[in-house]
Coordinates of C-alpha atoms in Angstrom, one line a residue:
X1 CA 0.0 0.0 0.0
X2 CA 1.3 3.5 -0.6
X3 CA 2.5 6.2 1.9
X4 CA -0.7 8.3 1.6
X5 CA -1.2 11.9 3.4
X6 CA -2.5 12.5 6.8
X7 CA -5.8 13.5 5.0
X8 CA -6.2 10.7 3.4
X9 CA -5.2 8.1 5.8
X10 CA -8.3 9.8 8.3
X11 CA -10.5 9.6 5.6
X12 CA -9.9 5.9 4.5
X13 CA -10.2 5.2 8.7
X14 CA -13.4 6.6 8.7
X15 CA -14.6 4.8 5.6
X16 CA -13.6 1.7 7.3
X17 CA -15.4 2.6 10.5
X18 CA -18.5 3.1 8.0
X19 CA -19.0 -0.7 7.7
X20 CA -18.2 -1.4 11.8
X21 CA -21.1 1.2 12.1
X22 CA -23.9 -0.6 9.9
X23 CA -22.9 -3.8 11.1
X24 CA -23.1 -3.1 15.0
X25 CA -26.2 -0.8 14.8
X26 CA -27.7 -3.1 12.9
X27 CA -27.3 -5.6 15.6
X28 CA -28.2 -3.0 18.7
X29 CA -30.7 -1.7 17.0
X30 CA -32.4 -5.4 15.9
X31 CA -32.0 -6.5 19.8
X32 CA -34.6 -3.4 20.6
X33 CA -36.7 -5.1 17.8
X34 CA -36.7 -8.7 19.0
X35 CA -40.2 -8.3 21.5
X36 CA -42.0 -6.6 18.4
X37 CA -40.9 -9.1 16.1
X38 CA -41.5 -12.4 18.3
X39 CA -45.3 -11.1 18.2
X40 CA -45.6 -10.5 14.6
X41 CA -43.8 -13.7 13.9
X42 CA -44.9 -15.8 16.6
X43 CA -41.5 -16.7 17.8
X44 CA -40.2 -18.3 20.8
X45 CA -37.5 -17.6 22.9
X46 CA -35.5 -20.2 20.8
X47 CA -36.7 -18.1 17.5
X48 CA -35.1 -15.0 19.0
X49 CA -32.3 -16.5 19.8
X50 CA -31.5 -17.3 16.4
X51 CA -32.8 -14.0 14.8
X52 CA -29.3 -13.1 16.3
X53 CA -27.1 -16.2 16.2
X54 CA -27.9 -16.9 13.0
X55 CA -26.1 -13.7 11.9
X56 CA -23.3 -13.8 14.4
X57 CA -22.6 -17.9 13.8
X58 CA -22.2 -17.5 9.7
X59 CA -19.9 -14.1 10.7
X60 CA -17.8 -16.3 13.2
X61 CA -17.4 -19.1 10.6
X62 CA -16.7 -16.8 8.0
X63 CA -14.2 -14.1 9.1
X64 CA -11.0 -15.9 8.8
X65 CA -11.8 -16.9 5.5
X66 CA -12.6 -13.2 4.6
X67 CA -9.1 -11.8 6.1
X68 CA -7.1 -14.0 4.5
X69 CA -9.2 -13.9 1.4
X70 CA -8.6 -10.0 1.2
X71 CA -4.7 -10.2 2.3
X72 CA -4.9 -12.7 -1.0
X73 CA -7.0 -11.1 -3.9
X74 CA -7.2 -8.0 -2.7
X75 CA -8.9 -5.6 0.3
X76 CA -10.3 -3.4 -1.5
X77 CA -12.3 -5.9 -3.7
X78 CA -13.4 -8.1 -0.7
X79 CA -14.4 -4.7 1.3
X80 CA -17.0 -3.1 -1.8
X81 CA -17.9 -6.7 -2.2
X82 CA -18.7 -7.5 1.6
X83 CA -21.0 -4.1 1.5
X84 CA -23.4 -4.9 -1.6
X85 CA -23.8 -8.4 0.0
X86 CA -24.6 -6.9 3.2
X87 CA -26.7 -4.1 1.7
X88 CA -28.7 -6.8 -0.4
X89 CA -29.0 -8.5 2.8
X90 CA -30.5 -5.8 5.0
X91 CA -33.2 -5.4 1.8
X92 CA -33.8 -9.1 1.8
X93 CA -34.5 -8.8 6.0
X94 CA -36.8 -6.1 5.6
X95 CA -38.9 -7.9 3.5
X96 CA -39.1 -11.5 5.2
X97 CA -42.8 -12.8 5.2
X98 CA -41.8 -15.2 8.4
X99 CA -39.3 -16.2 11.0
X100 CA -37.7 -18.7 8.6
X101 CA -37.0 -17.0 6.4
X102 CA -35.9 -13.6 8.0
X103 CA -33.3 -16.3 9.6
X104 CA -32.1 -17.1 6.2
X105 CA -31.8 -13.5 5.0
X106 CA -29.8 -12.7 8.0
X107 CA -27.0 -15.5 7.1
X108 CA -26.9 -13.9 3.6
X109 CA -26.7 -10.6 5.7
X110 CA -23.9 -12.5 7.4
X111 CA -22.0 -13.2 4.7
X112 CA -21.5 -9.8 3.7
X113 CA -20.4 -8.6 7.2
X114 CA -18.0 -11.5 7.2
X115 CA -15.9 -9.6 4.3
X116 CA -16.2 -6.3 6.5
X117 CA -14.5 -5.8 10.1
X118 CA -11.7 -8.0 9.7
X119 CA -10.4 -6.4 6.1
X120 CA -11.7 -2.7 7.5
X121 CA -9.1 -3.7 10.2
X122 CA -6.4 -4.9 7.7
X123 CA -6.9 -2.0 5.9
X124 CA -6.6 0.1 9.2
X125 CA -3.4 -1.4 10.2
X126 CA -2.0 -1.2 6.4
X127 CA -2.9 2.4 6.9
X128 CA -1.5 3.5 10.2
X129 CA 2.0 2.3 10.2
X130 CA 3.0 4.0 13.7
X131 CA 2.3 2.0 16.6
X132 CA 0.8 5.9 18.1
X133 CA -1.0 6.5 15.4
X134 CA -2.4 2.8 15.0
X135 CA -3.3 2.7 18.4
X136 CA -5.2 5.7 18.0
X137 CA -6.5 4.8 15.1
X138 CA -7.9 1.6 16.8
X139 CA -9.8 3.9 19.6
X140 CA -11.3 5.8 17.2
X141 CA -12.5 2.4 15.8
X142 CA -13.4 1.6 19.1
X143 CA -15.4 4.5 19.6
X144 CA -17.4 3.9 16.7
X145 CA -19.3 0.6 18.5
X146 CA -19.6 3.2 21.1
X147 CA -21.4 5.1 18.6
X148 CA -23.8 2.3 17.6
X149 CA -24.4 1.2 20.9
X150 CA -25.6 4.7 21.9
X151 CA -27.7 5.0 18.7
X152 CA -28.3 1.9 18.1
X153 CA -31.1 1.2 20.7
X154 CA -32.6 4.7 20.4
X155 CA -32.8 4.7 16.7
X156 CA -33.9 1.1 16.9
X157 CA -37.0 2.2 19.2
X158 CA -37.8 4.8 17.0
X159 CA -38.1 2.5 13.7
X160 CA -40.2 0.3 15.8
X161 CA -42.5 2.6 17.2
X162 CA -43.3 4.8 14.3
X163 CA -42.7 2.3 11.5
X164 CA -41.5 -1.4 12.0
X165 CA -39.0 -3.7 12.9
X166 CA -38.4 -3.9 9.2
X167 CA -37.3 -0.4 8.9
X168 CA -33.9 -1.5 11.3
X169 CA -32.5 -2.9 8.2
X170 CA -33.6 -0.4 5.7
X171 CA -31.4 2.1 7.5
X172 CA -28.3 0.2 6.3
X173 CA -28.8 0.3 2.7
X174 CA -27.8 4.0 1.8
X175 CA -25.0 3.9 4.2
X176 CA -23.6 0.8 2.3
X177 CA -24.0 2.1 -0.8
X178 CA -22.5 5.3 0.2
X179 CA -19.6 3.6 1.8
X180 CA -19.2 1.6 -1.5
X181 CA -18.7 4.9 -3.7
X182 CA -16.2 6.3 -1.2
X183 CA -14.4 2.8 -1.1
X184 CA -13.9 3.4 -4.9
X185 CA -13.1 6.4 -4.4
X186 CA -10.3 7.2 -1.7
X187 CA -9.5 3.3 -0.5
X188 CA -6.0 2.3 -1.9
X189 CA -5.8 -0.9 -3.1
X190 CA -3.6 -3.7 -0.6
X191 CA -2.9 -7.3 -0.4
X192 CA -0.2 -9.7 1.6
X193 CA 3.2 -10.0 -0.3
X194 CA 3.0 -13.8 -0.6
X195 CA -0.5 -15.2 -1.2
X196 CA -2.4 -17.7 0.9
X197 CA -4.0 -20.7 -0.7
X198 CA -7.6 -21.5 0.5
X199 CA -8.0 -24.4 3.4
X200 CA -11.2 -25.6 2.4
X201 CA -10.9 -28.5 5.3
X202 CA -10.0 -25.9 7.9
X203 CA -13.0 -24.3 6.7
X204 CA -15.1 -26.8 6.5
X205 CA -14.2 -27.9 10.2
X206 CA -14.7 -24.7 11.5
X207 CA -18.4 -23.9 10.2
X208 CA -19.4 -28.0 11.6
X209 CA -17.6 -26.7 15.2
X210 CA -19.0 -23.6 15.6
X211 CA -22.6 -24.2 14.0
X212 CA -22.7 -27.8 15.7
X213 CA -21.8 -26.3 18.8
X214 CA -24.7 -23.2 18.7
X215 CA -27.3 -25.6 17.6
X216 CA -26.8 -27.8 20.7
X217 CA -26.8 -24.8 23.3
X218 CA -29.9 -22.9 21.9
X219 CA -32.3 -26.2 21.1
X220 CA -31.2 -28.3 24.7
X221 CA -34.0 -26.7 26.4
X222 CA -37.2 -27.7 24.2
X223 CA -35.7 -30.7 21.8
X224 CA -35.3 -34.5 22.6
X225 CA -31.7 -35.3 23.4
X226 CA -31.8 -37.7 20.2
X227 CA -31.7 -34.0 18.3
X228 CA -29.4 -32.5 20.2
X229 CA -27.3 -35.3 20.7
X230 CA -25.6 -36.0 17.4
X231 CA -24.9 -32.0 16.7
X232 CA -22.9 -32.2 20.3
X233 CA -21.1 -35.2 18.9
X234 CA -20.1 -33.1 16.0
X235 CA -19.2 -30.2 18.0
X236 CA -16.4 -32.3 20.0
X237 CA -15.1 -34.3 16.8
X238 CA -14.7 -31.3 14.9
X239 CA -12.7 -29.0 17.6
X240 CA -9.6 -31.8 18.1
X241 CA -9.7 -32.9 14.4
X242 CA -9.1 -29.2 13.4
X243 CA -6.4 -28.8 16.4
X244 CA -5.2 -31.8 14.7
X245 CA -5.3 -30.9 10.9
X246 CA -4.5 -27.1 11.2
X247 CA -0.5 -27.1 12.1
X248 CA -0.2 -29.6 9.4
X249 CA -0.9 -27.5 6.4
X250 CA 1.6 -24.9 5.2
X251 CA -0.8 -22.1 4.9
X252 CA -3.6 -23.0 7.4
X253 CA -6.7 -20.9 7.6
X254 CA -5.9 -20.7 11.3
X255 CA -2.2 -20.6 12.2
X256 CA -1.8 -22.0 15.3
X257 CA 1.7 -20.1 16.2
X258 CA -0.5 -17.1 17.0
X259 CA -1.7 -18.5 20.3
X260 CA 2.1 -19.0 21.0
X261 CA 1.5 -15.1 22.0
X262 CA 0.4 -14.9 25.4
X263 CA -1.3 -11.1 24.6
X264 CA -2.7 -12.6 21.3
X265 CA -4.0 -15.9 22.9
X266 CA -5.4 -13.5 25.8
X267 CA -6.7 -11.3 23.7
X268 CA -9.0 -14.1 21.8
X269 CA -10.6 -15.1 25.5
X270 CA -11.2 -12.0 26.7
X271 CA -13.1 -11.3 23.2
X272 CA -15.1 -14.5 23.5
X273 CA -15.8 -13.3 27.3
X274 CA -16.6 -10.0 26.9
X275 CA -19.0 -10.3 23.8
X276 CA -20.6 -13.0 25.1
X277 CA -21.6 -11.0 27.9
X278 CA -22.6 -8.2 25.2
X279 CA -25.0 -10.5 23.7
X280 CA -26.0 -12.2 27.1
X281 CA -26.6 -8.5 28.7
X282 CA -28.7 -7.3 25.4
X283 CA -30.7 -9.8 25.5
X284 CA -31.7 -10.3 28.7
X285 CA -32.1 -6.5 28.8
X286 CA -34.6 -6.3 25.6
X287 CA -37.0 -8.9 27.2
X288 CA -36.9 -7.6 30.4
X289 CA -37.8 -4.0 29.5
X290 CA -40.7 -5.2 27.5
X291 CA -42.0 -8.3 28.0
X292 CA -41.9 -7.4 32.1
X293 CA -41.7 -3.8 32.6
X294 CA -43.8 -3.4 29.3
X295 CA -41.9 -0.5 28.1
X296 CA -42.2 0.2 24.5
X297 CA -39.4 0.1 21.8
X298 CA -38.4 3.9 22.2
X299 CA -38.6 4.1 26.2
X300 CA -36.8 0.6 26.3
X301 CA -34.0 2.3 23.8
X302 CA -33.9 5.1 26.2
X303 CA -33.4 3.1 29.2
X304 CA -30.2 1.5 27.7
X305 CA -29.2 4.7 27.2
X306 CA -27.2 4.8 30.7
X307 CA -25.2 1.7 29.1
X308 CA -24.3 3.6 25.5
X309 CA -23.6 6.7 27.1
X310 CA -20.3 5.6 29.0
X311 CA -19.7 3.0 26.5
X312 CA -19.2 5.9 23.6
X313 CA -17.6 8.2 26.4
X314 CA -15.0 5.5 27.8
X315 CA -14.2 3.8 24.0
X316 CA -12.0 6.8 22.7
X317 CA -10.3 7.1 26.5
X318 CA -9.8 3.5 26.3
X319 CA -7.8 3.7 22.8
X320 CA -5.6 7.0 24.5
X321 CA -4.1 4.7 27.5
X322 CA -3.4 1.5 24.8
X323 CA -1.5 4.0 23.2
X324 CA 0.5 5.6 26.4
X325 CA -0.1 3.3 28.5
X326 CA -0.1 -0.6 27.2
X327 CA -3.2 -2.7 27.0
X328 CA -3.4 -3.8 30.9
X329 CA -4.7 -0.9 32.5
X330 CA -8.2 -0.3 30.1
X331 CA -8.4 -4.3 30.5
X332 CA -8.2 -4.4 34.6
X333 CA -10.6 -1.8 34.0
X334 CA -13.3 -3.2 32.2
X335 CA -12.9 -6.5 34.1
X336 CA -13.5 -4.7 37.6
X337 CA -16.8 -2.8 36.3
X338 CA -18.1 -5.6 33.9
X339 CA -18.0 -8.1 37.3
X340 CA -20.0 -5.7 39.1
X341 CA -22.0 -5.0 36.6
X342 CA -23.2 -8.8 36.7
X343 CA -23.1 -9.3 40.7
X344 CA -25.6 -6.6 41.4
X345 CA -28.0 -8.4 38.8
X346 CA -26.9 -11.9 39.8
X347 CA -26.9 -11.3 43.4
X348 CA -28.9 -7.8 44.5
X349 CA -31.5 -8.2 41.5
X350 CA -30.7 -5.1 40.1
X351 CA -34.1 -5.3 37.5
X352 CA -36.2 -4.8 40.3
X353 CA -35.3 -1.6 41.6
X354 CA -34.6 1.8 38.7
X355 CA -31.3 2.7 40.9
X356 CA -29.4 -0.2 40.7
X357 CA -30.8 -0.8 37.1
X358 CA -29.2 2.3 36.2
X359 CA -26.3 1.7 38.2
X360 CA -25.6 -1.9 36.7
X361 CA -26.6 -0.2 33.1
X362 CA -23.4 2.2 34.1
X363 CA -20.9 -0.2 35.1
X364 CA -22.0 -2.5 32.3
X365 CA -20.9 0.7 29.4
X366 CA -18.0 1.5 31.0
X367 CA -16.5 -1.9 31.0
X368 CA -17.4 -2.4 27.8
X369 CA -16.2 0.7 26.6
X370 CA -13.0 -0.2 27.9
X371 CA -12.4 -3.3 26.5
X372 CA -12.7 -3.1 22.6
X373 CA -9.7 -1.0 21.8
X374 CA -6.9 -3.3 23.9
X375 CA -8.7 -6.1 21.9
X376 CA -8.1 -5.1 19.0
X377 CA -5.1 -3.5 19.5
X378 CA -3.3 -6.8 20.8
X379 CA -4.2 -8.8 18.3
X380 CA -2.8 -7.3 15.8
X381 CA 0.1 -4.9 17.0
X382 CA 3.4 -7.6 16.9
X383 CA 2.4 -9.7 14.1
X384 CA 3.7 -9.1 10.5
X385 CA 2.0 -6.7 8.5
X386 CA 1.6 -9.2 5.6
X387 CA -0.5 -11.3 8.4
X388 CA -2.8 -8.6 9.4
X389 CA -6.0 -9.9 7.8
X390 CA -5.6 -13.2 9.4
X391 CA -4.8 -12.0 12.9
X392 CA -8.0 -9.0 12.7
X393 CA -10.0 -11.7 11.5
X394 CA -9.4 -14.0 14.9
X395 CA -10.0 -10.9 16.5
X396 CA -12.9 -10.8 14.7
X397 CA -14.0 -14.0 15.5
X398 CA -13.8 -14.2 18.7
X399 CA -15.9 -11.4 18.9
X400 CA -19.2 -12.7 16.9
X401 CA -18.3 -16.7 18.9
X402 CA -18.7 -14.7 22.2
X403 CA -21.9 -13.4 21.4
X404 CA -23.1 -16.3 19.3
X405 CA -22.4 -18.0 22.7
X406 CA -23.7 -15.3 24.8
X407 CA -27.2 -15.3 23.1
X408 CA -27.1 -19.1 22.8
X409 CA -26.0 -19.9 26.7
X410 CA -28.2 -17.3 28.4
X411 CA -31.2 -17.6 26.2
X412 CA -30.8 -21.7 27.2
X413 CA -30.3 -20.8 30.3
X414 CA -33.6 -18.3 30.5
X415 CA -35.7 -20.6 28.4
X416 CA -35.1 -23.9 31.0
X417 CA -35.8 -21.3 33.6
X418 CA -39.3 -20.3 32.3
X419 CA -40.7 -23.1 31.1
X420 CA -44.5 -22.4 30.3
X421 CA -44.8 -19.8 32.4
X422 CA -45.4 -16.3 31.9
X423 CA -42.1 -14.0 31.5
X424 CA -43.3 -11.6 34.2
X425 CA -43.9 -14.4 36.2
X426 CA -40.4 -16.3 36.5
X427 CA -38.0 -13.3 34.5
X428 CA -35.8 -12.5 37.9
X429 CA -35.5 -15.7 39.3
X430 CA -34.8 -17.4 35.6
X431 CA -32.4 -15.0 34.5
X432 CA -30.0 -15.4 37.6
X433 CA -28.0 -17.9 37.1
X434 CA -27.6 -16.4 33.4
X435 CA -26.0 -13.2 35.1
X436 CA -24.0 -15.4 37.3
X437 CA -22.5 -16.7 34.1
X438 CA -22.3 -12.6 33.3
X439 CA -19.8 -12.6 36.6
X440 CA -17.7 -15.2 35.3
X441 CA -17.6 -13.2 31.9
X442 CA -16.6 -10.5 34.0
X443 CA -13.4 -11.8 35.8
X444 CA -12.0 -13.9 32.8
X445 CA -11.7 -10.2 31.4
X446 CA -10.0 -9.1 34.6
X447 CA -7.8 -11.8 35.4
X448 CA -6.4 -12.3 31.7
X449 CA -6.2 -8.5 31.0
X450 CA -3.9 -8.6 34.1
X451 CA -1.9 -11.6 33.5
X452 CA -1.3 -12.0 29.8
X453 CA -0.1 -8.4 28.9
X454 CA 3.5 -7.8 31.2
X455 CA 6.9 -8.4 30.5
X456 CA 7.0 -12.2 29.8
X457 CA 3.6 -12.2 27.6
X458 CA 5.3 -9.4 25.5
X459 CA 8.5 -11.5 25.0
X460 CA 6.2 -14.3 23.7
X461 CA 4.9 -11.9 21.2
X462 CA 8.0 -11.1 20.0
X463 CA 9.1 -15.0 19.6
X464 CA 5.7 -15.4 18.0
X465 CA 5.8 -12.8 15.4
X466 CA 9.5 -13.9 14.4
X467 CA 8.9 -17.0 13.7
X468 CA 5.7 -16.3 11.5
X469 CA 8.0 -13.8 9.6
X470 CA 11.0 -15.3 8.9
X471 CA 10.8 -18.3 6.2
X472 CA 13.5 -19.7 7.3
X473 CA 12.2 -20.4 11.1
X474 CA 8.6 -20.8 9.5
X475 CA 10.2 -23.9 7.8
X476 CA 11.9 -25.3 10.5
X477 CA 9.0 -24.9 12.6
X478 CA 6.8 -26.6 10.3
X479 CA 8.7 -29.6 10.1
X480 CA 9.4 -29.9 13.8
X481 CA 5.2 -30.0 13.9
X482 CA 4.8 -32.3 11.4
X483 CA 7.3 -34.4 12.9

């Protein structure tokens, strides 16, 4: 990619933040939605459930794929292509006729998002070649799901109310397009040095894991363990046979000498943890507001409002101390307030009182606001350049798995809780041991943000990204696995 001016480079960041913004409004705005659309499409709690996994599970299998398609053919091609997939998507949503197929529209949706956060990222890091200025690039980024989590309800409640849950997805349709011209326009072309051959196996292995896997969680509650059963027997044959199959193959879709980095490795968990609380939190948080408080769509956006606030506020702040002050310090943050967050619902029932609903809505946004930009910026500051798609897209990944997993635990969890009762009746006392789960969330971020980003996990970084660099090692190291 070419040395471009300091005009240029903020303009090409804030095309790339475009697509972050359609994709995680859409989803903040859709989670508002989901009581409206249960009753027009006579969903269950399972139906929900996959109104959002459905999206999030195709985006999880799909990223890696997309990175190191784009560090291949091109970014620029996979970006413009990943927003008129999405775009067509969003249409197709907005005019689904029933809960099937509004599930299927959303995994076409999916597909498109798959080819946009993790090459945005690539791009991103392409871009901003100073650690500083990357770093600050990466708050900004941050910021910018700040942005949709503070709209993103409120604008969702509006749609609803004055039009319909099928307005939510027309509002990303002229932004993709939009973004598309401007992608033509100002986005340099980029791609990886040495290509990377597809891993159609990997690829394979991955979508039976992580769909096998989301399919057992969300349908234990209401199907017959003879259903359940043989997708949970694919979920465990398919994570050790791609453990197995991965470090044999050259050019793997996922290189397994990333986790060799403690921050990197670190990093993945405390995605999957903290997103899955993101989705867990949203969820719970939608149906409480009005299926039990029976709040409409707007005053339920405006509630979650003390959430998006700190969440947009802390975000930016969050990317500042990566860049002065390492990733450790945002991370011990969000790890103290996302714990508390949890315990006051877990163990105080903070639904059942407005302070300590606002309170835990507050503690929740600024952990979360906190935690993004370290993410991010851990993944992929250390490796090669020429690797940057692959490692944004784990990143990535582990994003959409935690709140694929988040959506699919807690809704279980809620669902076995409820039975045939009445959500007003049972909500509180169902939902509990889903925000206990929450806590646990909550202190995986805090212990790993504090342990896997010092001294020693930094030296491992550096081991890690010399040996994906240099040939030489890379071929040593290959052979020493295969052996």
């Amino acid at each position: 990619m070419p040395e471009l001016s300091p005009h240029r480079r903020m303009l090409v960041l804030a095309i790339c933040c475009t697509s972050l913004l359609v994709v995680s409004l859409d989803t903040t705005a859709l989670n508002v939605g989901l009581p409206s659309m249960q009753r027009e499409l006579h969903a269950s709690t399972a139906g929900l459930q996959w109104t959002i996994d459905a999206y999030t599970l195709v985006l999880a299998s799909l990223l890696m794929l997309a990175g190191s398609t784009g560090d291949r053919i091109g970014r620029k091609k996979v970006f413009m292509t990943g927003l008129v997939v999405f775009s067509t998507g969003s249409l197709l949503c907005s005019l689904a006729p029933n809960l099937d197929s509004l599930i299927a529209f959303r995994m076409v949706q999916a597909v498109g998002g798959s080819m946009l956060n993790p090459v945005a990222m690539s791009i991103i890091t392409n871009t901003f070649t100073n650690p500083r200025e990357r770093a600050r690039a990466i708050g900004v980024w941050g910021a910018v799901i700040g942005i949709s989590m503070a709209a993103g309800p409120l604008v969702g409640g509006l749609l609803v109310e004055s039009v319909s849950w099928r307005a939510i997805f027309w509002v990303n349709i002229p932004v993709g397009l939009a973004a598309v011209l401007l992608t033509l326009r100002f986005v340099p072309e980029s791609r990886a040095p040495k290509a990377r051959r597809p891993d159609p196996v990997g690829q394979v292995l991955v979508i039976a894991l992580f769909g096998s896997l989301t399919y057992s969680i969300i349908e234990a509650p209401t199907a017959d363990t003879g259903t359940v059963l043989p997708f949970a027997a694919v979920a465990l044959a398919a994570l050790p046979a791609l453990l197995w199959y991965e470090p044999r193959r050259e050019e793997p879709l996922i290189d397994l000498r990333f986790f060799r980095s403690a921050p990197f490795s670190g990093a993945t968990v405390i995605a999957i943890s903290a997103f899955a609380s993101l989705g867990g939190f949203l969820f719970l948080s939608t149906l409480y507001l009005q299926n039990v408080r029976r709040l409409d769509a707007l005053h339920a956006g405006l509630w979650m409002l003390p959430m998006a606030v700190p969440l947009f506020l802390c975000a930016p702040l969050a990317g500042r101390l990566v860049g002065s002050r390492g990733p450790r310090l945002p991370l011990v943050i969000a790890g103290i307030a996302m714990t508390a967050s949890a315990v006051l619902f877990a163990a105080f029932q903070a639904e059942t009182s407005n302070s300590t609903l606002f309170i835990g809505y507050l503690l929740f946004g600024i952990g979360f606001g906190f935690v993004n930009a370290p993410i991010t910026n851990t993944a992929v500051s250390g490796m090669p350049r020429a690797q940057a798609g692959v490692a944004a897209a784990v990143a990535s990944t582990s994003r959409q798995l935690g709140q694929t997993l988040g959506v699919a635990v807690i809704g279980a969890v809620l669902a076995s809780g409820i039975g045939s009762s009445s959500y007003a009746d049972r909500f509180v006392t169902a939902a509990r041991p889903g925000w206990w789960i929450l806590v646990g969330c909550g202190l995986a971020v805090l212990l790993l943000g504090a342990l896997t980003n010092g001294r020693w996990a930094r030296a491992t970084a550096e081991r890690a990204a010399q040996r994906l660099e240099s040939p030489e090692i890379r071929d040593v190291v290959g052979t020493a696995e295969r052996v």
